[in-house]
Coordinates of C-alpha atoms and ligand atoms in Angstrom, one line a residue:
X1 CA -3.5 17.4 -50.6
X2 CA -6.3 15.4 -50.1
X3 CA -9.0 16.9 -50.9
X4 CA -12.8 15.7 -51.1
X5 CA -13.5 16.1 -54.6
X6 CA -11.0 16.8 -56.5
X7 CA -8.0 14.7 -57.6
X8 CA -4.4 15.8 -57.3
X9 CA -2.4 16.2 -60.7
X10 CA 0.5 13.8 -59.7
X11 CA -1.7 10.9 -59.3
X12 CA -2.2 10.7 -62.9
X13 CA 1.5 12.3 -63.8
X14 CA 4.6 10.1 -64.4
X15 CA 7.5 11.8 -63.5
X16 CA 10.6 12.3 -64.3
X17 CA 14.1 14.0 -62.8
X18 CA 16.5 15.7 -64.8
X19 CA 20.1 16.3 -63.4
X20 CA 20.3 19.6 -64.2
X21 CA 24.4 19.3 -64.8
X22 CA 24.0 17.0 -67.2
X23 CA 20.8 17.0 -69.6
X24 CA 20.8 20.6 -71.9
X25 CA 24.2 22.8 -72.3
X26 CA 22.6 25.8 -74.0
X27 CA 25.7 28.0 -73.5
X28 CA 28.8 25.7 -74.4
X29 CA 30.4 25.8 -70.7
X30 CA 29.8 21.9 -71.0
X31 CA 27.8 21.9 -67.9
X32 CA 23.9 22.1 -68.6
X33 CA 21.9 25.0 -67.8
X34 CA 18.3 26.4 -67.2
X35 CA 18.5 27.8 -71.6
X36 CA 18.5 23.8 -71.7
X37 CA 16.3 22.6 -70.8
X38 CA 13.7 25.2 -72.1
X39 CA 15.1 24.5 -75.3
X40 CA 13.9 20.4 -74.1
X41 CA 10.8 21.1 -73.3
X42 CA 8.6 19.6 -76.1
X43 CA 10.8 16.4 -75.3
X44 CA 8.2 15.8 -72.8
X45 CA 5.2 16.2 -74.6
X46 CA 6.6 14.1 -77.0
X47 CA 7.3 11.4 -74.2
X48 CA 4.0 12.3 -72.0
X49 CA 5.5 13.0 -69.1
X50 CA 3.5 15.8 -66.5
X51 CA 6.2 16.8 -64.3
X52 CA 10.0 17.5 -64.0
X53 CA 12.1 17.0 -60.4
X54 CA 14.9 19.3 -61.1
X55 CA 17.9 18.1 -58.6
X56 CA 19.4 21.8 -57.1
X57 CA 20.1 24.6 -59.3
X58 CA 20.9 27.2 -55.9
X59 CA 24.1 29.1 -55.6
X60 CA 26.4 26.7 -54.9
X61 CA 30.8 26.3 -54.8
X62 CA 29.3 22.7 -56.0
X63 CA 31.1 20.8 -53.7
X64 CA 28.6 18.0 -53.6
X65 CA 27.4 19.3 -57.0
X66 CA 24.7 21.6 -55.8
X67 CA 23.2 19.9 -53.1
X68 CA 25.8 22.5 -50.8
X69 CA 23.6 25.4 -51.1
X70 CA 25.4 29.1 -50.3
X71 CA 22.1 30.9 -51.3
X72 CA 18.7 29.1 -50.8
X73 CA 16.5 31.4 -52.8
X74 CA 18.9 32.0 -55.6
X75 CA 20.2 30.2 -58.8
X76 CA 23.8 29.4 -59.6
X77 CA 25.1 31.3 -62.7
X78 CA 26.4 28.2 -64.1
X79 CA 22.9 27.2 -64.2
X80 CA 21.6 30.8 -65.4
X81 CA 19.7 33.5 -62.9
X82 CA 16.1 33.5 -61.6
X83 CA 14.5 35.3 -64.7
X84 CA 15.6 32.4 -66.6
X85 CA 14.5 30.1 -63.6
X86 CA 11.1 32.3 -64.5
X87 CA 11.2 31.6 -68.3
X88 CA 11.3 27.8 -67.5
X89 CA 8.7 28.0 -65.0
X90 CA 6.0 29.4 -67.9
X91 CA 7.6 27.4 -70.5
X92 CA 6.4 24.6 -68.9
X93 CA 3.5 25.4 -67.5
X94 CA 2.3 26.3 -70.8
X95 CA 2.3 22.5 -71.4
X96 CA 0.9 21.5 -68.7
X97 CA 4.1 20.5 -66.8
X98 CA 5.1 21.1 -63.5
X99 CA 8.1 21.6 -62.2
X100 CA 9.1 20.1 -58.5
X101 CA 12.1 21.6 -56.5
X102 CA 14.9 20.1 -54.6
X103 CA 14.6 21.0 -50.8
X104 CA 18.0 20.3 -48.9
X105 CA 17.0 21.0 -45.1
X106 CA 19.5 18.5 -44.1
X107 CA 22.4 21.2 -44.4
X108 CA 23.6 24.1 -46.3
X109 CA 27.4 25.2 -47.7
X110 CA 30.2 26.2 -45.6
X111 CA 30.2 29.1 -47.8
X112 CA 26.4 30.3 -46.9
X113 CA 26.0 33.1 -45.1
X114 CA 24.7 31.8 -41.9
X115 CA 27.6 29.4 -41.4
X116 CA 30.3 32.2 -42.0
X117 CA 28.6 34.1 -39.1
X118 CA 27.8 31.2 -37.1
X119 CA 31.8 30.7 -38.0
X120 CA 31.9 34.0 -36.0
X121 CA 29.4 33.3 -33.4
X122 CA 27.7 36.5 -34.6
X123 CA 24.0 36.0 -33.1
X124 CA 21.4 34.5 -34.0
X125 CA 23.6 32.6 -36.1
X126 CA 25.7 31.1 -33.3
X127 CA 23.8 27.7 -32.4
X128 CA 22.3 27.4 -36.1
X129 CA 24.5 24.5 -36.6
X130 CA 26.2 21.6 -34.8
X131 CA 28.7 22.7 -32.4
X132 CA 30.6 20.3 -29.4
X133 CA 33.5 21.5 -27.4
X134 CA 36.0 19.2 -27.3
X135 CA 39.9 19.2 -27.5
X136 CA 41.5 19.9 -31.1
X137 CA 43.2 16.4 -30.8
X138 CA 40.3 14.3 -30.1
X139 CA 37.3 13.9 -31.8
X140 CA 33.8 14.3 -30.1
X141 CA 32.0 11.0 -30.8
X142 CA 32.8 8.3 -33.5
X143 CA 30.4 9.0 -36.0
X144 CA 31.1 8.9 -39.7
X145 CA 29.5 10.9 -42.6
X146 CA 27.7 8.9 -44.8
X147 CA 30.7 9.6 -48.0
X148 CA 33.1 8.1 -45.4
X149 CA 35.2 9.1 -42.9
X150 CA 34.5 11.0 -39.6
X151 CA 31.8 13.6 -39.4
X152 CA 33.2 15.7 -37.4
X153 CA 35.6 18.8 -38.7
X154 CA 37.3 21.1 -36.5
X155 CA 37.4 24.8 -36.3
X156 CA 40.5 27.3 -35.2
X157 CA 37.7 30.6 -35.3
X158 CA 35.5 28.5 -32.7
X159 CA 37.7 26.5 -30.8
X160 CA 35.0 24.0 -32.1
X161 CA 33.9 20.9 -33.4
X162 CA 31.0 21.1 -36.1
X163 CA 29.0 18.0 -37.3
X164 CA 28.2 16.9 -41.3
X165 CA 26.3 14.2 -42.0
X166 CA 28.1 14.5 -45.5
X167 CA 31.3 16.5 -46.0
X168 CA 32.7 19.1 -44.5
X169 CA 31.2 21.4 -46.6
X170 CA 27.9 20.9 -46.1
X171 CA 27.5 21.6 -41.8
X172 CA 24.5 20.4 -40.7
X173 CA 21.5 22.9 -39.5
X174 CA 20.8 22.4 -35.9
X175 CA 16.9 22.1 -35.8
X176 CA 17.0 22.2 -31.4
X177 CA 17.0 26.1 -32.5
X178 CA 13.2 26.7 -33.6
X179 CA 15.0 29.8 -36.1
X180 CA 16.6 27.5 -38.4
X181 CA 13.0 26.2 -39.0
X182 CA 11.4 29.2 -39.1
X183 CA 13.9 30.5 -41.8
X184 CA 13.9 27.1 -43.6
X185 CA 10.2 28.0 -44.4
X186 CA 11.0 31.2 -45.9
X187 CA 12.8 29.7 -48.5
X188 CA 9.9 27.1 -49.2
X189 CA 7.9 30.0 -49.1
X190 CA 9.9 32.2 -51.4
X191 CA 9.4 29.2 -54.5
X192 CA 6.0 29.1 -53.8
X193 CA 5.6 32.2 -54.5
X194 CA 7.0 32.2 -57.9
X195 CA 4.9 29.1 -58.7
X196 CA 7.2 25.4 -58.1
X197 CA 4.8 22.8 -58.1
X198 CA 6.4 20.5 -55.2
X199 CA 8.9 19.9 -53.3
X200 CA 11.7 16.9 -52.8
X201 CA 12.6 16.6 -49.2
X202 CA 16.6 15.8 -49.4
X203 CA 18.4 13.1 -47.1
X204 CA 15.6 13.3 -44.3
X205 CA 16.7 10.4 -42.3
X206 CA 19.9 12.6 -41.4
X207 CA 17.7 15.3 -40.3
X208 CA 18.3 15.0 -36.6
X209 CA 20.7 14.2 -33.9
X210 CA 20.4 12.2 -30.6
X211 CA 21.6 15.3 -28.3
X212 CA 23.5 13.0 -25.9
X213 CA 26.3 12.3 -28.8
X214 CA 27.0 9.2 -27.9
X215 CA 29.3 6.9 -29.9
X216 CA 27.0 4.8 -32.7
X217 CA 27.4 1.1 -32.1
X218 CA 29.0 -1.6 -34.5
X219 CA 27.0 -2.5 -37.6
X220 CA 29.0 -5.9 -37.7
X221 CA 28.9 -5.3 -41.5
X222 CA 31.6 -7.7 -42.8
X223 CA 31.9 -5.6 -45.8
X224 CA 32.4 -2.3 -44.6
X225 CA 35.9 -0.5 -44.1
X226 CA 35.9 1.5 -40.7
X227 CA 35.7 4.8 -42.6
X228 CA 32.8 3.7 -44.2
X229 CA 29.2 4.9 -43.2
X230 CA 28.0 1.1 -43.2
X231 CA 30.5 0.3 -40.6
X232 CA 28.5 1.7 -37.9
X233 CA 24.6 1.4 -37.1
X234 CA 23.4 4.5 -37.0
X235 CA 21.0 4.9 -33.7
X236 CA 21.5 8.4 -32.8
X237 CA 22.1 9.8 -36.4
X238 CA 18.9 8.6 -38.5
X239 CA 15.2 7.8 -38.3
X240 CA 14.8 9.5 -35.0
X241 CA 11.5 10.6 -34.0
X242 CA 11.4 14.4 -34.3
X243 CA 12.4 14.1 -38.1
X244 CA 8.7 13.5 -38.6
X245 CA 7.3 16.7 -36.5
X246 CA 10.2 18.7 -38.2
X247 CA 8.7 17.9 -41.9
X248 CA 5.2 18.0 -40.6
X249 CA 6.0 21.8 -40.3
X250 CA 7.6 22.1 -43.0
X251 CA 4.3 20.1 -44.8
X252 CA 1.9 22.8 -42.8
X253 CA 3.3 25.7 -44.6
X254 CA 3.1 23.9 -48.4
X255 CA -0.2 22.7 -47.8
X256 CA -1.3 26.1 -46.4
X257 CA -0.4 27.6 -49.2
X258 CA -2.5 25.0 -51.3
X259 CA -5.2 26.4 -49.5
X260 CA -4.5 29.6 -50.1
X261 CA -4.6 29.0 -53.9
X262 CA -6.4 26.2 -54.7
X263 CA -2.9 24.5 -56.1
X264 CA -1.7 21.0 -55.7
X265 CA 1.8 20.6 -54.8
X266 CA 3.6 17.6 -54.6
X267 CA 5.4 16.5 -51.8
X268 CA 8.1 13.7 -52.1
X269 CA 11.1 12.7 -49.5
X270 CA 14.0 10.9 -50.1
X271 CA 14.7 8.1 -47.1
X272 CA 16.1 4.6 -47.7
X273 CA 13.6 2.6 -45.2
X274 CA 11.6 0.0 -45.4
X275 CA 8.1 0.5 -46.5
X276 CA 6.5 0.1 -42.7
X277 CA 9.0 2.8 -42.0
X278 CA 8.4 5.4 -45.1
X279 CA 4.7 4.8 -44.2
X280 CA 5.5 7.3 -41.1
X281 CA 6.4 9.6 -43.8
X282 CA 2.9 9.5 -44.8
X283 CA 1.5 9.7 -41.5
X284 CA 3.3 11.9 -39.5
X285 CA 4.7 14.0 -42.3
X286 CA 2.1 14.9 -44.3
X287 CA 4.5 14.0 -47.5
X288 CA 2.5 12.5 -50.6
X289 CA 4.7 10.3 -51.5
X290 CA 7.9 9.4 -49.5
X291 CA 9.3 7.6 -52.1
X292 CA 9.1 3.9 -52.9
X293 CA 13.2 2.6 -53.6
X294 CA 12.5 -1.0 -52.9
X295 CA 13.1 -1.3 -56.8
X296 CA 16.5 0.3 -56.6
X297 CA 18.0 -3.1 -54.9
X298 CA 17.2 -4.6 -57.7
X299 CA 20.7 -6.3 -59.1
X300 CA 21.4 -8.7 -62.2
X301 CA 21.4 -11.7 -60.0
X302 CA 17.4 -11.3 -59.3
X303 CA 15.0 -13.8 -60.5
X304 CA 11.3 -13.2 -59.8
X305 CA 11.3 -13.3 -55.7
X306 CA 13.1 -10.0 -55.8
X307 CA 11.0 -8.0 -57.8
X308 CA 7.6 -10.2 -56.9
X309 CA 8.1 -9.4 -53.0
X310 CA 9.1 -5.8 -53.9
X311 CA 6.2 -4.8 -55.2
X312 CA 3.7 -6.8 -52.8
X313 CA 6.1 -5.5 -49.8
X314 CA 5.2 -2.2 -51.0
X315 CA 1.3 -2.7 -52.3
X316 CA 0.7 -4.2 -49.0
X317 CA 1.1 -0.7 -47.0
X318 CA -0.9 1.3 -49.4
X319 CA -4.2 1.9 -47.2
X320 CA -6.9 4.1 -48.6
X321 CA -5.6 7.5 -48.7
X322 CA -1.9 6.1 -49.3
X323 CA -0.9 6.6 -53.1
X324 CA 1.7 4.6 -54.4
X325 CA 5.0 5.4 -56.4
X326 CA 8.2 3.5 -57.9
X327 CA 11.4 4.3 -58.2
X328 CA 14.3 2.4 -59.8
X329 CA 17.4 5.1 -60.0
X330 CA 18.2 8.5 -60.1
X331 CA 21.3 9.9 -59.5
X332 CA 22.9 8.5 -56.6
X333 CA 22.1 5.0 -57.8
X334 CA 23.8 3.1 -60.7
X335 CA 21.6 3.2 -64.2
X336 CA 19.1 0.7 -64.2
X337 CA 20.4 -1.0 -67.3
X338 CA 24.1 -1.2 -66.0
X339 CA 22.5 -3.2 -63.0
X340 CA 20.1 -5.5 -64.5
X341 CA 20.8 -5.8 -68.2
X342 CA 19.4 -3.8 -70.7
X343 CA 17.1 -6.7 -72.4
X344 CA 15.1 -6.1 -68.9
X345 CA 14.4 -2.3 -69.7
X346 CA 11.1 -2.2 -71.1
X347 CA 9.8 -5.3 -69.1
X348 CA 11.0 -2.7 -66.0
X349 CA 9.4 -0.2 -67.7
X350 CA 5.9 -2.1 -68.2
X351 CA 5.9 -2.3 -64.2
X352 CA 6.5 0.6 -63.7
X353 CA 4.3 2.3 -65.8
X354 CA 1.4 0.1 -65.5
X355 CA 1.3 -1.0 -61.8
X356 CA -0.9 1.4 -59.7
X357 CA 0.7 4.9 -59.0
X358 CA 3.1 7.4 -59.7
X359 CA 6.3 6.3 -61.5
X360 CA 9.7 8.5 -61.6
X361 CA 11.8 8.0 -64.2
X362 CA 15.9 9.3 -64.1
X363 CA 16.7 11.3 -67.7
X364 CA 18.1 8.8 -70.0
X365 CA 16.7 5.6 -68.7
X366 CA 13.9 5.9 -71.5
X367 CA 16.4 5.0 -73.8
X368 CA 18.1 2.5 -71.7
X369 CA 21.2 4.9 -71.1
X370 CA 24.1 3.2 -69.2
X371 CA 26.7 3.9 -66.5
X372 CA 30.3 5.2 -67.7
X373 CA 33.2 4.1 -67.0
X374 CA 34.9 6.7 -64.7
X375 CA 38.4 6.6 -63.6
X376 CA 39.9 7.2 -60.0
X377 CA 41.8 10.4 -61.3
X378 CA 38.8 11.5 -63.4
X379 CA 36.1 11.0 -60.2
X380 CA 34.7 14.3 -59.0
X381 CA 32.1 12.9 -56.7
X382 CA 32.8 13.4 -53.0
X383 CA 31.7 10.2 -52.3
X384 CA 34.2 8.3 -54.7
X385 CA 36.8 10.8 -53.8
X386 CA 36.8 10.7 -50.1
X387 CA 37.1 6.5 -50.1
X388 CA 39.9 5.9 -52.2
X389 CA 41.3 4.6 -55.6
X390 CA 40.1 0.9 -54.4
X391 CA 36.9 1.6 -53.4
X392 CA 35.9 4.6 -54.7
X393 CA 34.4 2.1 -57.9
X394 CA 31.9 0.8 -55.1
X395 CA 30.5 4.4 -54.3
X396 CA 31.4 7.3 -57.0
X397 CA 28.4 8.0 -58.4
X398 CA 30.1 10.0 -61.6
X399 CA 28.9 7.1 -63.8
X400 CA 25.3 7.5 -63.6
X401 CA 25.3 11.4 -64.2
X402 CA 26.8 11.6 -67.6
X403 CA 24.9 14.0 -70.3
X404 CA 22.0 12.8 -71.9
X405 CA 22.3 11.7 -75.3
X406 CA 19.8 13.0 -77.7
X407 CA 21.7 12.7 -81.3
X408 CA 24.8 10.9 -82.8
X409 CA 26.4 14.5 -83.1
X410 CA 29.5 16.4 -81.4
X411 CA 29.2 15.2 -78.1
X412 CA 25.4 13.5 -78.3
X413 CA 24.1 16.7 -78.9
X414 CA 24.4 17.7 -75.4
X415 CA 26.8 20.7 -76.1
X416 CA 28.9 22.5 -78.2
X417 CA 32.1 22.1 -76.1
X418 CA 34.8 20.1 -77.0
X419 CA 34.9 18.8 -73.8
X420 CA 32.1 18.4 -70.4
X421 CA 31.6 18.0 -67.0
X422 CA 31.7 14.4 -67.3
X423 CA 31.9 12.5 -70.0
X424 CA 29.9 11.3 -72.9
X425 CA 29.1 7.4 -73.0
X426 CA 31.0 6.0 -75.8
X427 CA 27.8 4.2 -77.3
X428 CA 26.0 7.9 -77.8
X429 CA 26.4 7.0 -81.9
X430 CA 23.7 4.3 -81.7
X431 CA 22.2 4.8 -78.4
X432 CA 20.5 8.0 -78.5
X433 CA 17.1 9.9 -78.8
X434 CA 16.6 10.5 -82.5
X435 CA 18.3 7.0 -83.3
X436 CA 15.4 5.3 -81.1
X437 CA 12.6 7.9 -82.0
X438 CA 13.1 6.1 -85.7
X439 CA 13.0 2.6 -84.7
X440 CA 9.4 1.3 -84.0
X441 CA 10.3 -1.0 -81.1
X442 CA 13.0 1.0 -79.3
X443 CA 12.8 1.7 -75.8
X444 CA 12.0 4.9 -76.3
X445 CA 8.8 4.1 -78.5
X446 CA 7.9 1.5 -75.6
X447 CA 8.1 3.6 -73.0
X448 CA 5.7 6.3 -75.3
X449 CA 3.7 3.6 -76.1
X450 CA 3.4 2.3 -71.9
X451 CA 2.7 6.4 -71.4
X452 CA -0.2 6.2 -73.7
X453 CA -1.8 2.9 -72.5
X454 CA -2.1 4.2 -68.9
X455 CA -4.4 6.6 -69.8
X456 CA -7.2 3.9 -69.5
X457 CA -9.4 3.8 -66.8
X458 CA -8.0 0.8 -65.6
X459 CA -5.0 2.1 -64.6
X460 CA -6.1 5.0 -62.6
X461 CA -7.0 3.6 -59.2
X462 CA -4.8 1.1 -56.9
X463 CA -6.9 -2.0 -58.1
X464 CA -4.1 -4.8 -58.5
X465 CA -4.9 -8.2 -59.4
X466 CA -1.6 -10.9 -58.9
X467 CA -1.3 -13.5 -61.6
X468 CA 0.3 -16.5 -61.3
X469 CA 4.3 -16.3 -61.0
X470 CA 7.2 -18.6 -61.9
X471 CA 11.1 -18.2 -61.0
X472 CA 10.7 -16.3 -64.5
X473 CA 7.4 -14.9 -64.8
X474 CA 5.8 -12.2 -63.5
X475 CA 2.1 -11.4 -64.3
X476 CA -0.5 -9.0 -62.7
X477 CA -3.7 -7.5 -64.1
X478 CA -5.6 -4.4 -63.9
X479 CA -9.3 -3.7 -64.0
X480 CA -11.6 -1.0 -63.4
X481 CA -15.5 -2.7 -63.4
X482 CA -17.4 -1.2 -66.7
X483 CA -13.6 -1.1 -68.4
X484 CA -11.1 -2.6 -70.5
X485 CA -8.9 -4.6 -68.5
X486 CA -5.4 -5.7 -69.1
X487 CA -3.1 -8.4 -68.2
X488 CA 0.8 -8.1 -67.9
X489 CA 3.0 -11.1 -68.1
X490 CA 6.5 -10.4 -68.2
X491 CA 9.8 -12.8 -67.9
X492 CA 11.4 -10.6 -65.5
X493 CA 14.1 -14.1 -64.9
X494 CA 17.1 -15.2 -66.5
X495 CA 15.6 -18.7 -68.3
X496 CA 13.3 -19.1 -70.9
X497 CA 9.7 -20.0 -69.6
X498 CA 6.3 -20.7 -70.2
X499 CA 3.4 -19.0 -69.1
X500 CA 2.0 -21.5 -66.1
X501 CA -1.3 -21.8 -68.1
X502 CA -2.5 -24.5 -65.3
X503 CA -2.3 -21.9 -62.5
X504 CA -4.0 -19.3 -65.1
X505 CA -7.7 -17.4 -63.0
X506 CA -10.4 -19.7 -63.8
X507 CA -12.1 -16.9 -64.8
X508 CA -10.1 -15.5 -67.6
X509 CA -9.5 -18.6 -68.9
X510 CA -12.9 -18.5 -71.6
X511 CA -11.8 -15.2 -72.8
X512 CA -10.1 -14.3 -75.9
X513 CA -7.2 -12.4 -75.2
X514 CA -5.8 -9.9 -77.4
X515 CA -2.2 -8.7 -77.9
X516 CA -1.8 -4.7 -77.3
X517 CA 1.9 -4.9 -76.5
X518 CA 4.8 -6.7 -76.5
X519 CA 8.8 -6.3 -75.6
X520 CA 11.9 -8.4 -76.6
X521 CA 12.0 -11.4 -79.1
X522 CA 8.2 -11.5 -79.2
X523 CA 8.4 -8.3 -81.4
X524 CA 8.8 -11.3 -84.4
X525 CA 6.2 -13.5 -83.2
X526 CA 3.3 -11.2 -82.9
X527 CA 0.9 -8.3 -84.1
X528 CA -0.9 -5.8 -82.7
X529 CA -4.3 -7.0 -82.2
X530 CA -3.9 -10.8 -82.6
X531 CA -5.6 -13.1 -80.2
X532 CA -2.9 -15.5 -78.3
X533 CA -3.3 -18.6 -76.8
X534 CA -1.8 -18.6 -72.9
X535 CA -1.2 -22.5 -73.1
X536 CA 1.5 -22.0 -75.7
X537 CA 3.3 -19.1 -74.7
X538 CA 6.8 -18.6 -74.2
X539 CA 8.8 -16.1 -73.1
X540 CA 12.8 -15.4 -73.4
X541 CA 14.6 -13.1 -70.4
X542 CA 13.2 -9.4 -70.8
X543 CA 9.8 -10.2 -73.2
X544 CA 7.0 -9.0 -71.9
X545 CA 3.2 -8.7 -72.9
X546 CA 0.2 -6.4 -72.4
X547 CA -3.1 -8.5 -73.1
X548 CA -6.6 -6.9 -73.2
X549 CA -9.5 -8.7 -73.9
X550 CA -13.2 -9.0 -73.1
X551 CA -11.9 -8.7 -69.0
X552 CA -14.6 -7.1 -67.7
X553 CA -15.3 -7.2 -64.2
X554 CA -13.0 -10.1 -64.5
X555 CA -10.5 -9.6 -61.9
X556 CA -11.9 -8.7 -58.8
X557 CA -12.0 -11.6 -56.5
Ligands
GLC1 C1 20.7 13.7 -51.2 C2 21.0 13.3 -52.2 C3 22.4 13.1 -52.6 C4 23.0 14.4 -52.1 C5 23.1 14.2 -50.7 C6 23.7 15.2 -49.6 O1 21.0 12.1 -50.7 O2 19.9 12.9 -53.2 O3 22.9 13.3 -53.7 O4 24.3 14.1 -52.4 O5 21.2 14.2 -50.3 O6 22.7 16.6 -49.8
MG2 MG1 26.0 25.5 -69.7

């Protein structure tokens, strides 16, 4: 919420996504749960995190691992119960930790009572979902599910087709019916009354369907198979204008609550769209931070241009009332370590924590966790299962959802069971929180140092100064007039490279630069506080350096 005199908590926060199934199991069934999270809350104090986003823990048949909700105001027994959830809120709030809930407006589970009643044409639920007349042997149109295959399922009970943007067990809600909106608002109110601190709007691009139900055109994507979502251009099922006004109604409920209680709730939204379209979510739907997913596209072939273009593109659209954010991975994308290579992890954390705005991390990225390998037989994710034994590797999200690696003990300290819902990564004996606590320059300790660094006033605002770049080196400065400034130099490329001193900002040239933090191979070269001559600075891929000096008032213009 924008208010004249108060700074919202989330502007200074570092956010962390917990995928509850995989975080910490307290009852020995091999699946993480609420009491497991409570056990680990001190970890967030240790890391310096202020907000947790929890992927869904609502009652669910778990066909999409919680994103298929059968009761919007209850907790699934797998995770605990409402009392446990209240305890979590209380324990978190004691530590100044905020809790953000997932909110899934697009669909429910087919086991939700609304759907069960809709199936029987019981009013007022008859039109709560998207139903189409037709012939059992002829699907209404060519629309494809995001997870592959047709997005229509025939129900004999109604002798009608049902639309689902995701799997058949996730029927889409029908926002043509105003009652749906009202009922969904009630779910938001329920959790706000309980004391949650915000919501993540899930899968918002799919919220509205064009009511003419016309075939979608082919995308022409040569890599897409006919059953895959990318095969079509989604002009009738995604990004429709009514999404913005619908979401705004939800945001209004939340903002009203804020006005009443004086508490700032954070609203984030999940849409893989261009920065330009993201702006519409800020402007038209009153969302505090539409996720900036630009950096989720990073991969091993990226040189500096991938990074610099994505950063600039995003920062360029950040006008005065918009607050930036950074995400590199989540439960739907491959682990960042696996995507770009572990050696870049500290440099990427430096970007996320030292660029202007709020970063959100995916559990385990702070220790550089890697994807696991999952065979087709082991695959549980419907997205992987749908696409068959050859293509599943491209889509399954199981590899990036493996249990958190706490220590070198049995099952990485995740569970006392001998088997967990997804296997623990085999590297857990050497990669885990406990070992990295002890190692001075571990990913974990560099992460913590960066979190600590960003408390300096120069990192609080949107001030950003782009330094020179080469094919390998990216540099930027952060400043706040009258305060200590910082200059960050990272090698994000694939070759060793020398800092382009000939392009070094003139104004900064006479000033001593002291090393304050470094990563990668530079750990052997420099000491904290050491003065450094930028003329000779050479960085290997993944190396990074944070300098501070007499940069007072140097950065602007
Ligand atoms: C979002 C979630 C994803 C889920 C889908 C359907 O994209 O992030 O995990 O499968 O919505 O709810
Ligand atoms: Mg459990």
